[in-house]
Tab-separated table of C-alpha atoms in Angstrom:
chain	number	residue	atom	x	y	z
Y	244	MET	CA	0.000	0.000	0.000
Y	245	ILE	CA	2.766	2.440	0.964
Y	246	GLY	CA	5.024	1.648	-2.000
Y	247	ILE	CA	2.727	1.276	-4.987
Y	248	GLY	CA	-0.371	2.895	-3.501
Y	249	MET	CA	0.970	6.073	-1.956
Y	250	GLY	CA	4.328	6.250	-3.739
Y	251	ASP	CA	2.983	6.104	-7.291
Y	252	THR	CA	0.156	8.503	-6.442
Y	253	TYR	CA	2.626	11.042	-5.036
Y	254	LEU	CA	4.794	10.647	-8.128
Y	255	LEU	CA	1.855	11.325	-10.445
Y	256	LYS	CA	0.854	14.298	-8.282
Y	257	SER	CA	4.398	15.640	-8.479
Y	258	THR	CA	4.318	15.232	-12.261
Y	259	THR	CA	1.481	17.731	-12.466
Y	260	TYR	CA	3.777	20.355	-10.878
Y	261	ILE	CA	7.285	19.733	-12.223
Y	262	GLY	CA	6.879	17.257	-15.075
Y	263	MET	CA	7.596	13.552	-15.359
Y	264	SER	CA	11.310	13.630	-16.124
Y	265	ARG	CA	12.182	15.804	-13.116
Y	266	SER	CA	9.827	14.155	-10.622
Y	267	TYR	CA	10.801	10.611	-11.679
Y	268	THR	CA	14.498	11.439	-11.330
Y	269	ILE	CA	14.012	12.883	-7.832
Y	270	ALA	CA	11.763	10.014	-6.729
Y	271	TYR	CA	14.378	7.530	-7.902
Y	272	SER	CA	16.613	8.709	-5.072
Y	273	TYR	CA	14.665	6.182	-2.951
Y	274	PRO	CA	17.564	3.686	-2.616
Y	275	ILE	CA	19.229	6.226	-0.274
Y	276	PHE	CA	16.228	6.167	2.060
Y	277	THR	CA	15.915	2.398	1.678
Y	278	MET	CA	19.546	2.045	2.724
Y	279	PHE	CA	19.097	4.236	5.820
Y	280	LEU	CA	15.801	2.591	6.823
Y	281	ALA	CA	17.238	-0.902	6.306
Y	282	ASN	CA	20.258	0.066	8.401
Y	283	LEU	CA	18.067	1.568	11.106
Y	284	PHE	CA	15.273	-1.012	11.343
Y	285	LEU	CA	16.676	-4.208	9.823
Y	286	GLY	CA	20.250	-3.791	11.021
Y	287	GLU	CA	21.671	-4.181	7.518
Y	288	PRO	CA	25.359	-3.198	7.232
Y	289	PHE	CA	26.490	0.183	5.931
Y	290	HIS	CA	29.332	0.262	3.394
Y	291	TYR	CA	31.481	3.252	2.462
Y	292	ARG	CA	30.555	2.952	-1.201
Y	293	TYR	CA	26.968	3.763	-0.116
Y	294	LEU	CA	28.198	7.195	0.942
Y	295	MET	CA	29.605	7.799	-2.560
Y	296	GLY	CA	26.306	6.675	-4.079
Y	297	SER	CA	24.328	8.942	-1.740
Y	298	ILE	CA	26.478	11.962	-2.670
Y	299	LEU	CA	25.965	11.324	-6.397
Y	300	ILE	CA	22.209	10.925	-5.946
Y	301	PHE	CA	22.064	14.099	-3.852
Y	302	LEU	CA	23.949	16.009	-6.557
Y	303	GLY	CA	21.588	14.638	-9.200
Y	304	VAL	CA	18.502	15.702	-7.251
Y	305	ALA	CA	19.972	19.127	-6.465
Y	306	ASN	CA	20.863	19.595	-10.123
Y	307	ALA	CA	17.317	18.688	-11.176
Y	308	LEU	CA	15.895	21.265	-8.786
Y	309	THR	CA	18.106	24.177	-9.683
Y	310	GLY	CA	18.593	25.936	-12.971
Y	311	GLY	CA	16.228	27.794	-15.212
Y	312	SER	CA	12.848	26.204	-15.695
Y	313	SER	CA	9.402	27.460	-16.561
Y	314	GLU	CA	7.814	26.512	-13.221
Y	315	ALA	CA	7.295	29.136	-10.528
Y	316	GLY	CA	9.258	28.679	-7.288
Y	317	SER	CA	6.282	27.622	-5.173
Y	318	LYS	CA	5.101	25.171	-7.807
Y	319	ARG	CA	8.553	23.649	-7.956
Y	320	ARG	CA	8.685	23.355	-4.164
Y	321	VAL	CA	5.333	21.527	-4.024
Y	322	GLY	CA	6.405	19.216	-6.846
Y	323	PHE	CA	9.670	18.486	-5.054
Y	324	ILE	CA	7.855	17.660	-1.802
Y	325	TYR	CA	5.520	15.239	-3.603
Y	326	SER	CA	8.386	13.513	-5.424
Y	327	LEU	CA	10.300	13.256	-2.154
Y	328	ALA	CA	7.174	11.764	-0.553
Y	329	ALA	CA	7.087	9.232	-3.428
Y	330	SER	CA	10.726	8.405	-2.787
Y	331	LEU	CA	10.140	7.911	0.955
Y	332	SER	CA	7.045	5.811	0.274
Y	333	TRP	CA	8.906	3.530	-2.143
Y	334	ALA	CA	11.760	3.168	0.360
Y	335	SER	CA	9.388	2.334	3.237
Y	336	GLY	CA	7.534	-0.101	0.977
Y	337	THR	CA	10.768	-1.864	0.032
Y	338	VAL	CA	11.848	-2.211	3.661
Y	339	LEU	CA	8.400	-3.474	4.704
Y	340	VAL	CA	8.333	-5.967	1.828
Y	341	THR	CA	11.762	-7.245	2.849
Y	342	GLN	CA	10.488	-7.734	6.385
Y	343	GLY	CA	7.113	-9.121	5.263
Y	344	VAL	CA	8.448	-11.853	2.997
Y	345	LYS	CA	10.287	-13.390	5.931
Y	346	THR	CA	7.033	-14.611	7.443
Y	347	VAL	CA	4.535	-14.667	4.559
Y	348	ASP	CA	4.519	-16.942	1.525
Y	349	ILE	CA	5.878	-14.893	-1.401
Y	350	PHE	CA	3.451	-16.255	-3.964
Y	351	LEU	CA	0.446	-15.619	-1.747
Y	352	ALA	CA	1.663	-12.132	-0.801
Y	353	ASN	CA	2.283	-11.132	-4.394
Y	354	THR	CA	-1.020	-12.451	-5.691
Y	355	ILE	CA	-3.136	-10.668	-3.127
Y	356	ARG	CA	-1.044	-7.489	-2.869
Y	357	TYR	CA	-2.484	-5.581	-5.815
Y	358	PRO	CA	-6.181	-6.339	-5.187
Y	359	ILE	CA	-5.692	-5.263	-1.545
Y	360	VAL	CA	-4.019	-2.002	-2.589
Y	361	PHE	CA	-6.786	-1.411	-5.121
Y	362	LEU	CA	-9.533	-2.045	-2.546
Y	363	THR	CA	-7.777	0.312	-0.104
Y	364	LEU	CA	-7.433	3.086	-2.670
Y	365	LEU	CA	-10.932	2.676	-4.099
Y	366	PRO	CA	-12.842	4.343	-1.217
Y	367	LEU	CA	-10.244	7.126	-1.126
Y	368	MET	CA	-10.699	7.645	-4.841
Y	369	VAL	CA	-14.483	7.742	-4.518
Y	370	PHE	CA	-14.604	10.110	-1.531
Y	371	ARG	CA	-11.626	12.331	-2.250
Y	372	GLY	CA	-11.163	11.988	-5.954
Y	373	GLY	CA	-13.859	14.419	-7.033
Y	374	GLU	CA	-15.235	14.268	-10.551
Y	375	ILE	CA	-13.704	11.834	-12.980
Y	376	ASP	CA	-13.779	12.697	-16.646
Y	377	LEU	CA	-12.474	9.416	-17.999
Y	378	ASN	CA	-12.579	9.071	-21.760
Y	379	ARG	CA	-11.641	6.075	-23.910
Y	380	ARG	CA	-8.112	7.346	-24.539
Y	381	ASP	CA	-7.398	7.764	-20.826
Y	382	LEU	CA	-8.882	4.363	-20.040
Y	383	GLY	CA	-6.680	2.796	-22.729
Y	384	LEU	CA	-3.597	4.547	-21.381
Y	385	LEU	CA	-4.295	3.284	-17.860
Y	386	VAL	CA	-4.822	-0.282	-19.120
Y	387	VAL	CA	-1.511	-0.041	-21.004
Y	388	SER	CA	0.158	1.462	-17.929
Y	389	GLY	CA	-1.008	-1.381	-15.670
Y	390	ILE	CA	-0.010	-4.122	-18.122
Y	391	LEU	CA	3.367	-2.618	-19.066
Y	392	GLY	CA	4.579	-1.664	-15.610
Y	393	MET	CA	3.104	-4.202	-13.281
Y	394	THR	CA	2.858	-7.344	-15.376
Y	395	LEU	CA	5.228	-7.232	-18.372
Y	396	GLY	CA	7.906	-5.195	-16.596
Y	397	GLY	CA	7.871	-7.583	-13.645
Y	398	ILE	CA	7.989	-10.740	-15.767
Y	399	ILE	CA	10.776	-9.466	-18.009
Y	400	PHE	CA	12.794	-8.358	-14.985
Y	401	LEU	CA	12.236	-11.818	-13.553
Y	402	HIS	CA	13.701	-13.453	-16.659
Y	403	SER	CA	16.629	-11.095	-16.457
Y	404	VAL	CA	17.242	-12.051	-12.818
Y	405	ARG	CA	17.197	-15.704	-13.813
Y	406	LEU	CA	19.796	-15.095	-16.505
Y	407	ILE	CA	22.231	-12.663	-14.866
Y	408	GLY	CA	21.262	-12.555	-11.169
Y	409	ALA	CA	19.639	-9.798	-9.109
Y	410	SER	CA	22.951	-8.058	-8.343
Y	411	LYS	CA	23.398	-7.221	-12.042
Y	412	ALA	CA	19.770	-6.938	-13.077
Y	413	ALA	CA	18.732	-4.473	-10.355
Y	414	PRO	CA	21.315	-1.736	-11.175
Y	415	LEU	CA	20.609	-2.083	-14.907
Y	416	SER	CA	16.890	-1.739	-14.323
Y	417	SER	CA	17.537	1.444	-12.335
Y	418	SER	CA	18.128	3.237	-15.644
Y	419	SER	CA	14.351	3.794	-15.628
Y	420	PRO	CA	14.517	7.606	-14.974
Y	421	PHE	CA	16.650	8.031	-18.105
Y	422	TRP	CA	14.029	6.277	-20.225
Y	423	ALA	CA	11.245	8.197	-18.505
Y	424	SER	CA	12.944	11.459	-19.533
Y	425	ILE	CA	13.196	10.303	-23.153
Y	426	LEU	CA	9.643	8.961	-23.296
Y	427	SER	CA	8.113	12.006	-21.612
Y	428	SER	CA	9.827	14.274	-24.121
Y	429	ILE	CA	8.333	12.204	-26.962
Y	430	PHE	CA	4.836	11.505	-25.642
Y	431	LEU	CA	4.195	14.256	-23.088
Y	432	LYS	CA	6.079	16.910	-25.068
Y	433	GLU	CA	8.192	17.802	-22.033
Y	434	LYS	CA	11.308	19.785	-22.721
Y	435	LEU	CA	14.330	17.501	-22.446
Y	436	THR	CA	17.176	19.634	-21.138
Y	437	LEU	CA	20.817	18.733	-20.672
Y	438	ARG	CA	20.411	19.550	-16.989
Y	439	ILE	CA	17.664	16.941	-16.554
Y	440	LEU	CA	19.681	14.348	-18.472
Y	441	ALA	CA	22.760	15.112	-16.358
Y	442	SER	CA	20.672	14.734	-13.171
Y	443	THR	CA	19.325	11.427	-14.414
Y	444	VAL	CA	22.835	10.143	-15.138
Y	445	LEU	CA	24.033	11.261	-11.672
Y	446	VAL	CA	21.132	9.515	-9.919
Y	447	ILE	CA	21.658	6.311	-11.918
Y	448	ALA	CA	25.415	6.408	-11.214
Y	449	GLY	CA	24.645	6.897	-7.501
Y	450	ILE	CA	22.272	3.916	-7.497
Y	451	TYR	CA	25.051	1.730	-8.962
Y	452	PHE	CA	27.128	2.436	-5.865
Y	453	LEU	CA	24.263	1.395	-3.617
Y	454	PHE	CA	23.987	-2.130	-5.079
B	230	MET	CA	24.068	-10.124	-22.943
B	231	TYR	CA	20.448	-11.243	-23.317
B	232	GLY	CA	19.868	-10.923	-19.564
B	233	GLU	CA	21.307	-7.395	-19.525
B	234	VAL	CA	19.047	-6.386	-22.419
B	235	LEU	CA	16.016	-7.769	-20.586
B	236	ALA	CA	16.869	-5.728	-17.451
B	237	VAL	CA	17.008	-2.553	-19.537
B	238	VAL	CA	13.750	-3.513	-21.301
B	239	ALA	CA	12.115	-3.873	-17.858
B	240	ALA	CA	13.359	-0.363	-16.972
B	241	ILE	CA	11.894	0.989	-20.227
B	242	LEU	CA	8.560	-0.724	-19.519
B	243	TRP	CA	8.373	0.766	-16.000
B	244	ALA	CA	9.147	4.181	-17.412
B	245	ALA	CA	6.566	3.719	-20.185
B	246	SER	CA	4.012	2.675	-17.580
B	247	MET	CA	4.502	5.890	-15.604
B	248	VAL	CA	4.572	8.082	-18.712
B	249	SER	CA	1.346	6.567	-20.038
B	250	ALA	CA	-0.333	7.059	-16.639
B	251	ALA	CA	0.916	10.665	-16.606
B	252	GLY	CA	-0.683	11.136	-20.025
B	253	THR	CA	-4.112	10.900	-18.399
B	254	LEU	CA	-3.506	13.598	-15.770
B	255	ARG	CA	-5.243	16.345	-17.721
B	256	ASN	CA	-8.612	14.659	-17.187
B	257	VAL	CA	-7.980	12.295	-14.298
B	258	ASN	CA	-6.578	13.122	-10.872
B	259	PRO	CA	-3.406	11.269	-9.739
B	260	LEU	CA	-5.189	9.157	-7.108
B	261	CYS	CA	-7.761	7.935	-9.619
B	262	ALA	CA	-5.119	7.277	-12.284
B	263	ASN	CA	-3.021	5.208	-9.889
B	264	THR	CA	-6.017	3.284	-8.521
B	265	LEU	CA	-7.157	2.300	-12.021
B	266	LYS	CA	-3.593	1.487	-13.093
B	267	ILE	CA	-3.306	-0.916	-10.141
B	268	LEU	CA	-6.717	-2.436	-10.971
B	269	PHE	CA	-5.748	-3.138	-14.590
B	270	GLY	CA	-2.324	-4.402	-13.554
B	271	ALA	CA	-3.910	-6.767	-11.034
B	272	LEU	CA	-6.435	-7.999	-13.595
B	273	SER	CA	-3.723	-8.670	-16.153
B	274	MET	CA	-1.901	-10.801	-13.583
B	275	VAL	CA	-4.916	-13.082	-13.052
B	276	PRO	CA	-4.139	-15.363	-16.036
B	277	ILE	CA	-0.528	-15.672	-14.888
B	278	ALA	CA	-1.617	-16.503	-11.347
B	279	LEU	CA	-3.998	-19.140	-12.725
B	280	ILE	CA	-1.275	-20.721	-14.841
B	281	ILE	CA	1.001	-20.877	-11.826
B	282	CYS	CA	-1.775	-22.280	-9.638
B	283	LEU	CA	-2.532	-24.962	-12.191
B	284	GLY	CA	1.084	-26.013	-11.995
B	285	GLN	CA	1.842	-25.449	-15.650
B	286	VAL	CA	4.764	-23.225	-14.819
B	287	LYS	CA	7.115	-24.074	-11.993
B	288	TYR	CA	8.612	-21.126	-10.227
B	289	SER	CA	11.042	-21.409	-7.367
B	290	THR	CA	10.695	-19.335	-4.213
B	291	SER	CA	13.744	-17.272	-5.145
B	292	ILE	CA	12.071	-16.300	-8.403
B	293	PHE	CA	9.060	-15.002	-6.524
B	294	VAL	CA	11.305	-13.081	-4.145
B	295	ALA	CA	12.910	-11.478	-7.197
B	296	PHE	CA	9.511	-10.791	-8.771
B	297	SER	CA	8.215	-9.221	-5.591
B	298	LEU	CA	11.308	-7.052	-5.252
B	299	SER	CA	11.137	-6.095	-8.916
B	300	LEU	CA	7.734	-4.576	-8.341
B	301	GLN	CA	9.297	-2.327	-5.740
B	302	LEU	CA	12.190	-1.284	-7.954
B	303	ARG	CA	10.341	1.422	-9.769
């Protein structure tokens, strides 16, 4: 619920303020928070290379936030807070999942996870969501989004893990913000700046140090 | 090399998922977009869950750990 329910909602909310490429890059700083939370609550060891990774991620996020952009200062601040909330939610979700799978059957947990998150979000959507003007195009996009991200993405990542192991597959899959920047410039007509690309590269490089 | 390509393809798919959801934000609020995205994602997993339950595909526990973690790596 915290990871995919709250985290993804915050990310989408942030997108409405600062755009997908910037908010996705900032939200992808979540391995830093995961590392600190895992160290704090799960007692996982802290390595010096993590510090290097954290510095690179911090520089990437700071770079994404500064510089000339069309958004007003307050709008940018709100967008940053939402993307940071997404990052914290994903980190908390990852730590909770790590803890949860120790006592619960993985298959069972994974099968029931999404329907539970949906049923939890549904009343919130009905009572707080306001009016919904959902046309066929939007419905199609959401179907595509669900299938691509949650089903196909997961299965393909799974095959990758089987072939090269999680230690190699996870850092490679963290290139997602770079692709999000490219895709949002093509499909959402967001301006792809060198600054955003540089931030994305810094965040991805930082994540490599954290694995 | 094939495994590396698949990991990058997964990253592209996760990015495409978020970008397509963001494409609806002019008419749909973020909470609604995410709720429906999760609904459609869950529905699309039903056939896979059925196949697994029927024992046609054998997955080891480690594979499910990886799958579960992969869903967090977005």
